[in-house]
Coordinates of C-alpha atoms and ligand atoms in Angstrom, one line a residue:
X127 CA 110.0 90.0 54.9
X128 CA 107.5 91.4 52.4
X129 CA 106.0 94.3 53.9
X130 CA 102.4 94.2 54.0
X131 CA 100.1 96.3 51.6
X132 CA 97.9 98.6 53.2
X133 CA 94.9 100.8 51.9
X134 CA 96.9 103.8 51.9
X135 CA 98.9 102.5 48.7
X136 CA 95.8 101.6 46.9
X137 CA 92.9 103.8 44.6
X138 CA 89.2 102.9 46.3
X139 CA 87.5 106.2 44.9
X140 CA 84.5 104.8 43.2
X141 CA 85.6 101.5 43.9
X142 CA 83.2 98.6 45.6
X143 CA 85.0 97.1 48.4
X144 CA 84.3 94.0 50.1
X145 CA 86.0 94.4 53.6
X146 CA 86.7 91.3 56.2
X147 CA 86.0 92.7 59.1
X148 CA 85.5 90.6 62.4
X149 CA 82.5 91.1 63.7
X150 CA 81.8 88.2 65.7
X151 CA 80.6 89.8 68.8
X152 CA 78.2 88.3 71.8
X153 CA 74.4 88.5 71.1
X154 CA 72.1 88.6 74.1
X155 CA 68.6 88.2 73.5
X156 CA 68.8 89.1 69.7
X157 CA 71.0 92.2 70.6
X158 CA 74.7 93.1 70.6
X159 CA 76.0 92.9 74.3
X160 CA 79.7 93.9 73.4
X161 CA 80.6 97.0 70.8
X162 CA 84.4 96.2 71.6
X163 CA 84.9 94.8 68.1
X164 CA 82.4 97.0 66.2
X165 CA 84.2 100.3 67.2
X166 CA 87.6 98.5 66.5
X167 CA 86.0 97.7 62.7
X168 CA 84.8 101.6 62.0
X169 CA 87.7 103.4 61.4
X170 CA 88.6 100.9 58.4
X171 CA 85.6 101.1 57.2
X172 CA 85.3 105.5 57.8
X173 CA 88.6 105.5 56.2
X174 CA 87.2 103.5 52.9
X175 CA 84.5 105.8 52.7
X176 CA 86.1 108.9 53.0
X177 CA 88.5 107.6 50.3
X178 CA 85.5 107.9 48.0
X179 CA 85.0 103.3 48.2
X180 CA 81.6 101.8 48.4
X181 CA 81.9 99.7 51.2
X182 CA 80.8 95.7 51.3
X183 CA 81.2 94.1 54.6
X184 CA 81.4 90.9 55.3
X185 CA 81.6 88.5 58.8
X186 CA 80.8 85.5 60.5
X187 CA 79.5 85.5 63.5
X188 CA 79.0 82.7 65.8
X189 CA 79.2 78.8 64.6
X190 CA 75.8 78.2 62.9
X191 CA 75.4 74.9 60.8
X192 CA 74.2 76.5 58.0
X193 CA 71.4 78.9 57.4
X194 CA 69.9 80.0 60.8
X195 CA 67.9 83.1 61.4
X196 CA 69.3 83.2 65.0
X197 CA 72.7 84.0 64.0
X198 CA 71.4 86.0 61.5
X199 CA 74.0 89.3 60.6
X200 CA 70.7 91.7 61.2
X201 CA 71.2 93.0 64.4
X202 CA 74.9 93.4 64.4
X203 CA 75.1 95.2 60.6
X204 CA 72.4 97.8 62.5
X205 CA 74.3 98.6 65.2
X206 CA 77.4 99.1 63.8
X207 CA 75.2 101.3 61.5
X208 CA 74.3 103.2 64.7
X209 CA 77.9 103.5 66.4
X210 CA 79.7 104.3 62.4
X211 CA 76.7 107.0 61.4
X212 CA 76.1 105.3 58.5
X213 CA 73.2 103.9 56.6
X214 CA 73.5 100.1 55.9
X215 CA 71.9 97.8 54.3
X216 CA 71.9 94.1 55.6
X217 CA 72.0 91.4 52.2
X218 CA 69.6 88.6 51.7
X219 CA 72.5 86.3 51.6
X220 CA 75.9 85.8 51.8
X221 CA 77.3 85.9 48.1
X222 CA 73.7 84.5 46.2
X223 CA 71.3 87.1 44.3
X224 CA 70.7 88.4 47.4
X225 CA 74.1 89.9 47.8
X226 CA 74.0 91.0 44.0
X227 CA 71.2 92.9 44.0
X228 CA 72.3 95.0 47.8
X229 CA 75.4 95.7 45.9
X230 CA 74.0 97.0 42.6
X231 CA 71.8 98.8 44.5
X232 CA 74.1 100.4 46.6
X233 CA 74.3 104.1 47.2
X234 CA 75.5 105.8 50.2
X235 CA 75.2 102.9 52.7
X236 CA 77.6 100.3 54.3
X237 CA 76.2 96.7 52.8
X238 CA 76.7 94.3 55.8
X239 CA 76.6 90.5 53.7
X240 CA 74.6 87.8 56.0
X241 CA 77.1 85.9 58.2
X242 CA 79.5 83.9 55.9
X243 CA 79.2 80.7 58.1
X244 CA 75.9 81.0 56.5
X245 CA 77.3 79.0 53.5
X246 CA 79.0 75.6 53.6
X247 CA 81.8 76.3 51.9
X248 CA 83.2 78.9 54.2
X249 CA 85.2 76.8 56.6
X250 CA 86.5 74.6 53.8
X251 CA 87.6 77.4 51.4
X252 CA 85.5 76.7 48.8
X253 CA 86.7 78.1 45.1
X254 CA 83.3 78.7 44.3
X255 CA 81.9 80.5 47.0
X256 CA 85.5 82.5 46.9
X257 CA 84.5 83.2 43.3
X258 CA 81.4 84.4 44.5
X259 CA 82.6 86.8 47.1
X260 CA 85.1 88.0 44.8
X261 CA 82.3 88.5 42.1
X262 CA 80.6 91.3 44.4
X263 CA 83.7 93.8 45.0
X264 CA 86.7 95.1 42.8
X265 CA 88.7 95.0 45.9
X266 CA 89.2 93.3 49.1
X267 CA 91.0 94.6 52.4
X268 CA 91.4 92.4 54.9
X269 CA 90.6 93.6 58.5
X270 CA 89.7 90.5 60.8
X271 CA 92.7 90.0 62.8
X272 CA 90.6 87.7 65.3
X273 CA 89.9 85.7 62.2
X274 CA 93.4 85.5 60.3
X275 CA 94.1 82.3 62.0
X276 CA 91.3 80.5 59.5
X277 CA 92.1 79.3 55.7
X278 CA 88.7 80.4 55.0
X279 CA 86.5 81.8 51.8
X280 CA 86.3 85.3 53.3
X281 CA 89.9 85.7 54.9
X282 CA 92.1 83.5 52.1
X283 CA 90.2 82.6 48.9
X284 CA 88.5 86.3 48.2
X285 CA 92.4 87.9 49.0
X286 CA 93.6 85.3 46.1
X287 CA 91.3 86.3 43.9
X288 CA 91.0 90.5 44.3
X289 CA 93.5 92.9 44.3
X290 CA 93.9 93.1 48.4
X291 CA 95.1 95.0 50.8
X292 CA 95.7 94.6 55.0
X293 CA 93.1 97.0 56.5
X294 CA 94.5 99.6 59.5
X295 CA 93.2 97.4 62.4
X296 CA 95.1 94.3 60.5
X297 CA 97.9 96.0 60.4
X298 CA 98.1 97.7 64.1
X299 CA 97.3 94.2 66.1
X300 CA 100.1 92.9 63.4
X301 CA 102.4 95.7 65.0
X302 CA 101.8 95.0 68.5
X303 CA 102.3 91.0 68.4
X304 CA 105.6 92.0 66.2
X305 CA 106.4 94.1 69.0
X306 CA 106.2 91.7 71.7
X307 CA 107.9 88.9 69.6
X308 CA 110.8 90.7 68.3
X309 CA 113.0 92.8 70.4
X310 CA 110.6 93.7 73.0
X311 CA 112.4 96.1 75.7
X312 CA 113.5 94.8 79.1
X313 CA 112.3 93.6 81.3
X314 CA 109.6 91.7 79.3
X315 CA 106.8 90.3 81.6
X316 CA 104.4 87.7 80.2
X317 CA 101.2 87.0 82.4
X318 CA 99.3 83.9 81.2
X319 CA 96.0 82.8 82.4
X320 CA 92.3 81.9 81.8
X321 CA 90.6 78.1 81.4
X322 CA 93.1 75.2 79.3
X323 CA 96.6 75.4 79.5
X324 CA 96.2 72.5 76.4
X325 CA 95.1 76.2 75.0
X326 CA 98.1 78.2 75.4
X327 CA 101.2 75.5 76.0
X328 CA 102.3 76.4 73.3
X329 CA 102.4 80.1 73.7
X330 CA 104.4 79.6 77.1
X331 CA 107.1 77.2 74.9
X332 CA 107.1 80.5 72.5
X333 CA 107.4 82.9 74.9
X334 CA 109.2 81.4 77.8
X335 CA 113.0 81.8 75.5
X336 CA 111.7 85.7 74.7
X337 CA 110.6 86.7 78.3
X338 CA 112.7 88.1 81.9
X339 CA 109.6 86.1 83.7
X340 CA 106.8 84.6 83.0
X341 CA 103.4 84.8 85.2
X342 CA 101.0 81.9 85.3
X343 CA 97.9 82.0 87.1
X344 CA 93.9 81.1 86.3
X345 CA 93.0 77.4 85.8
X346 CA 95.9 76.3 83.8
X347 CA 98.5 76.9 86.6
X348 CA 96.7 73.7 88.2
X349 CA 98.1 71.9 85.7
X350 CA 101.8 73.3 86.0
X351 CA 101.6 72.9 89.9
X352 CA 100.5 69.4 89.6
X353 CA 103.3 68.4 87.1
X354 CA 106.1 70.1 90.1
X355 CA 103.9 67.7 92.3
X356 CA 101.8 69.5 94.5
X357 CA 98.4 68.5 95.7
X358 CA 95.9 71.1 94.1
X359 CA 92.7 69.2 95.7
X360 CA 90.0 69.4 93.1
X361 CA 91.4 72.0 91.3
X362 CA 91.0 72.1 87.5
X363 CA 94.1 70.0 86.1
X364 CA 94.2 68.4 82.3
X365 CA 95.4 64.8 83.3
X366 CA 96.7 64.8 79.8
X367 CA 98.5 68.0 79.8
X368 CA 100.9 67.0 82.8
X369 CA 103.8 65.1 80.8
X370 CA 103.9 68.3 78.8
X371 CA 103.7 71.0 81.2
X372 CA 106.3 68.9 83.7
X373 CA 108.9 68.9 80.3
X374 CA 108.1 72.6 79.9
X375 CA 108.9 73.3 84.0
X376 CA 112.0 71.1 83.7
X377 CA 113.3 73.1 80.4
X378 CA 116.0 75.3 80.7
X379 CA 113.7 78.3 80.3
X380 CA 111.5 76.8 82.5
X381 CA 113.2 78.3 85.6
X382 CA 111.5 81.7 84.3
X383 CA 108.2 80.7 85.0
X384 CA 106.6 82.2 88.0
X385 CA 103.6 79.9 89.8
X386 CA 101.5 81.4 92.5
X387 CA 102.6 80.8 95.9
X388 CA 98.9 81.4 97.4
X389 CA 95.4 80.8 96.2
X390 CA 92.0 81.3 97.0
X391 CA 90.1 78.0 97.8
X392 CA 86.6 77.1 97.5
X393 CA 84.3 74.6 98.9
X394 CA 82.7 74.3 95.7
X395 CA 82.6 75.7 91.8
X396 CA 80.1 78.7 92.6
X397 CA 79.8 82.7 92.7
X398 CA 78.3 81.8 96.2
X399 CA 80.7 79.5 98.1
X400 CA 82.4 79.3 101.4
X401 CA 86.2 80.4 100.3
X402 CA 89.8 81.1 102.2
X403 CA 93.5 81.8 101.4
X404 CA 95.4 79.0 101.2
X405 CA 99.3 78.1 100.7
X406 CA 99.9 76.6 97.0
X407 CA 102.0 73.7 99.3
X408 CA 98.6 73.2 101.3
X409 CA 95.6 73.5 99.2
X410 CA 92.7 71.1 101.0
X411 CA 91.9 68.0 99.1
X412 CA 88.1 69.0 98.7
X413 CA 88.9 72.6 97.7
X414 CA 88.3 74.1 93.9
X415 CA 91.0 77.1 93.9
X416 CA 89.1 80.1 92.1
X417 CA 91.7 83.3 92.0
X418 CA 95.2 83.5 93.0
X419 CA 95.8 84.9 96.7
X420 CA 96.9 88.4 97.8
X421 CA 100.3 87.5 98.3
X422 CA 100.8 86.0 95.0
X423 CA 98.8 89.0 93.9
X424 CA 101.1 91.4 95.2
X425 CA 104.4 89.7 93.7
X426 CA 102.6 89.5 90.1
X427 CA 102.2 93.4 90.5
X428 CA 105.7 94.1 91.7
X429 CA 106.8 92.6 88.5
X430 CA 104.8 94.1 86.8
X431 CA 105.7 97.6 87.5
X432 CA 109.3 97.4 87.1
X433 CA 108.5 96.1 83.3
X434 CA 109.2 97.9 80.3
X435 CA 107.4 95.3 78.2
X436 CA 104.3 93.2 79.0
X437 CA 101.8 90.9 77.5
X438 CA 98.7 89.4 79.2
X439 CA 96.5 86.8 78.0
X440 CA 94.0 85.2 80.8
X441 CA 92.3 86.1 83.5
X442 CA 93.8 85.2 86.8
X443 CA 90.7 83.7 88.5
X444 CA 86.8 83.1 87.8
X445 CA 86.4 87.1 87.9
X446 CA 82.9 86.9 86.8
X447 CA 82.4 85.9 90.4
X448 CA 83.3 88.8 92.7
X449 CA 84.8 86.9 95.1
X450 CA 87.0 85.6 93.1
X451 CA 88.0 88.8 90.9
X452 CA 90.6 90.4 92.7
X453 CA 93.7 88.5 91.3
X454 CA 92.6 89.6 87.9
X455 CA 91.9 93.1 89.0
X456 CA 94.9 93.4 90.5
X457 CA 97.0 92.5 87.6
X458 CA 95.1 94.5 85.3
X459 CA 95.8 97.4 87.9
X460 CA 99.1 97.0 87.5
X461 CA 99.0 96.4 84.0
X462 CA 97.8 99.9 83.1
X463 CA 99.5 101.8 85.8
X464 CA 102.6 100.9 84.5
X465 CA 104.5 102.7 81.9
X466 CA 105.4 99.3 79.9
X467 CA 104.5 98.7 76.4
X468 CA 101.7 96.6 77.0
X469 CA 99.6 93.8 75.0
X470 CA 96.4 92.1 76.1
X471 CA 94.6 89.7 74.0
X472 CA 91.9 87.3 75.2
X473 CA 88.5 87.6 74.7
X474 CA 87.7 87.4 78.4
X475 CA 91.0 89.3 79.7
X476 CA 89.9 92.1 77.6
X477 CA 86.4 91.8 78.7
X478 CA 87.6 92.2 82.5
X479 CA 89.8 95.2 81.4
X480 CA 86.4 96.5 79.9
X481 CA 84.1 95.9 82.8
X482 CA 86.9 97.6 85.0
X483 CA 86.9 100.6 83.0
X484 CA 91.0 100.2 82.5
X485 CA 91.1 99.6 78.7
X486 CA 92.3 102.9 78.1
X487 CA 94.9 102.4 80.0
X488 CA 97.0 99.6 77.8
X489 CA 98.8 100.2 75.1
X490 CA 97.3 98.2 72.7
X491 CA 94.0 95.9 73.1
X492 CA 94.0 92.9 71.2
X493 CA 90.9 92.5 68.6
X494 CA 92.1 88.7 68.2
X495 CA 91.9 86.1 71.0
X496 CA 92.7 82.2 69.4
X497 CA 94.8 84.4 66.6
X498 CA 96.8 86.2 68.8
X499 CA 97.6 83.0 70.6
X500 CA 98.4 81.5 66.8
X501 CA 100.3 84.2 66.0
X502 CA 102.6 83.8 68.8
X503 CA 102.9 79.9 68.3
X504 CA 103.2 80.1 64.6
X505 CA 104.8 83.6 63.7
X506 CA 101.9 84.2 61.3
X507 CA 98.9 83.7 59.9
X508 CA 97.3 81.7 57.0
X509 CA 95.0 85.3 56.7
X510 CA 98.3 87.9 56.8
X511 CA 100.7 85.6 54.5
X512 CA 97.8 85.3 51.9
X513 CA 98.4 89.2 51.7
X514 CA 102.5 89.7 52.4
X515 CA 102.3 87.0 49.0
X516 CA 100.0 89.3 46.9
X517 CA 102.2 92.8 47.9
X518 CA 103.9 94.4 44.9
X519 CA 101.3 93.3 42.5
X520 CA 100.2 96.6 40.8
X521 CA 96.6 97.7 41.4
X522 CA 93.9 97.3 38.6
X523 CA 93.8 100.5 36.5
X524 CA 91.1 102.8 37.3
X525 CA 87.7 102.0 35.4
X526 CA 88.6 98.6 35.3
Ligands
ADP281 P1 90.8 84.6 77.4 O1 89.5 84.7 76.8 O2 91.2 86.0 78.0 O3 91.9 84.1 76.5 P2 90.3 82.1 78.6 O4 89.1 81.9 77.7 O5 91.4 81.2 78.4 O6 90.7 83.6 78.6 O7 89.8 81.8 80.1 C1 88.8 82.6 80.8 C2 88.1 81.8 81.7 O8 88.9 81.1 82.6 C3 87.1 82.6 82.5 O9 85.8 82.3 82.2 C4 87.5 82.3 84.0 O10 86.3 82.2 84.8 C5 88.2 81.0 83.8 N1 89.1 80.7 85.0 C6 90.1 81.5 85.4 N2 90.7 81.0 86.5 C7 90.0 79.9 86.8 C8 90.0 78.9 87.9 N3 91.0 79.0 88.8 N4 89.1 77.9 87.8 C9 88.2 77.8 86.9 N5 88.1 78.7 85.9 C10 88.9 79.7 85.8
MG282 MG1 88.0 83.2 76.5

């Protein structure tokens, strides 16, 4: 495979460069509530401006239909002003005059463009609005792994149309996934989790012929325990999923996957409700399970610290409710007290390695949530090939 070109091979100084970053984080009240993502972004963009670049960055952020002040870039380009020590200067618009006039007015400062879902032809790719954003830089580098999973303007068209290059976040969350799908060392322990398994089937079908076993808990086990026939009481289960999870169970790797032998049952789908350990085999017909039990718990960590390899993707119970948290806590416990190579991706796994103060402790936290998951399932992305197919073209002399 073509290796992937990276900014270290390419000329910014004096250069403007319009970087992809992902900075789609959660907004509270008008105000960043999670830096995870803007602290992954800076050193790419530190790195560009030590190399002498002026830096253009560019995002979406949220799903607006069009132009709407509430999604508005503002508050996000100004704190990652804040955490990067940087000046920055937020654009009128997403590739219009507006843009234009930011970028031949730029000086020291980052330019943060308005969010690029800002423009209709995003999502669709649009040649002109590709043009456009290709119009403000003389290079692009390409940074928004959690992003690489969509054909779009900012992530595809501009990378056809500049000479482009995979930024350093890119190319680590590329390492780690290539780590984990390759020749991963043994024993490699997969824990899966979190809300749909009609989200991540087809990551266990990837994974299950790669891994020693395979750990399912959170909602989506529902599904799996129904399929082998037990009663989960009101549990969440995808009625539709079951034909496919009972033809995943019967495969011949299916034998690898682990289900959870207790669970913790609740009278009701709140933070508040009456709750008790219950046997997988005897879950209570009114029950909503919530967290996977202590004993089930236990065994996840046992196999967890004898691994050499793991990736996690999924919380193992509603952990935003404390009662419910302590199947997730104790996997991620495990997870970074072990010496293993270790992956998580997720937006909320990572979150609960965040709020638990552990994220030190892994060897490599995923940026990406729906693109990791793509990544596995597809063995790449429309946003990394767009780049491997452009390697080995020479760079535009300087002054050009
Ligand atoms: P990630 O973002 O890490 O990929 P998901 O988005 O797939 O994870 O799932 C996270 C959500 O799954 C959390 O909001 C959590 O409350 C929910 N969840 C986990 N276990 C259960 C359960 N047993 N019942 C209902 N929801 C659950
Ligand atoms: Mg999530």
């Amino acid at each position: 495979m073509k290796p992937l070109p990276s900014i270290a091979d390419a000329e910014y100084d004096g250069r403007t460069v319009l970087v992809r970053s992902d900075l789609n984080v959660p907004l509270r009240s008008g105000a960043v509530e999670d830096d995870f993502r803007l602290e992954a972004a800076l050193p790419t963009i530190r790195a560009l401006r030590a190399a002498g670049a002026r830096v253009v960055v560019c995002s979406h952020l949220g799903r607006p239909k069009g132009i709407d002040p509430a999604f508005s870039m503002r508050p996000v380009g100004e704190r990652l002003g804040v955490l990067g020590g940087f000046p920055v200067t937020i654009a009128a618009d997403v590739a219009g005059a507006g843009a234009s006039a930011a970028v031949a007015a730029q000086g020291d400062e980052v330019v943060v463009l308005e969010n690029t879902r800002f423009e209709p032809g995003e999502t669709a790719n649009d040649p002109d609005l590709s043009d456009r954003l290709a119009a403000l830089a003389d290079a692009f580098v390409m940074d928004a792994f959690g992003s690489a999973h969509r054909a779009h303007s900012s992530t595809v068209g501009v990378a056809e149309r500049l000479p482009s290059a995979a930024g350093p976040l890119l190319l680590a969350e590329v390492e780690a996934f290539e780590k984990i799908l390759g020749s991963p060392d043994r024993p490699y322990v997969v824990v899966l989790g979190g809300a749909k398994v009609s989200d991540k089937l087809g990551v266990i079908r990837a994974l299950l012929p790669k891994v020693d076993v395979m750990l399912v808990g959170g909602a989506m086990c529902f599904t799996l325990l129904a399929a082998e026939g037990f009663a989960v009481g009101r549990s969440l289960v995808e009625e539709d999923m079951l034909d496919s999870a009972a033809a995943v169970l019967a495969s011949s790797d299916g034998s690898r996957l682990t289900l959870p032998t207790d669970l913790v049952a609740a009278d009701r789908m709140a933070a508040d409700a009456r709750h008790r350990v219950v046997a997988a085999a005897s879950i209570p017909g009114e029950s909503v399970c919530l967290d996977i039990g202590p004993e089930t718990a236990e065994r996840f960590s046992a196999m967890l610290d004898g691994a050499d390899t793991v990736f996690w993707n999924g919380p193992m119970g509603v952990f935003e409710w404390e009662p419910f948290a302590a199947g997730t806590r104790r996997v991620a416990q495990a997870i970074a007290g072990s010496s293993a190579y270790s992956v998580v991706g997720g937006g909320d796994s990572v979150a609960a390695l965040r709020a638990m103060a552990l994220d030190g402790k892994v060897s490599h936290l995923s940026t990406g949530g729906g693109a990791g998951l793509e990544l596995i399932e597809q063995g790449s992305l429309p946003g990394i090939e767009v780049l491997r197919a452009r390697s080995g073209r020479p760079a535009p002399a300087p002054g050009s």
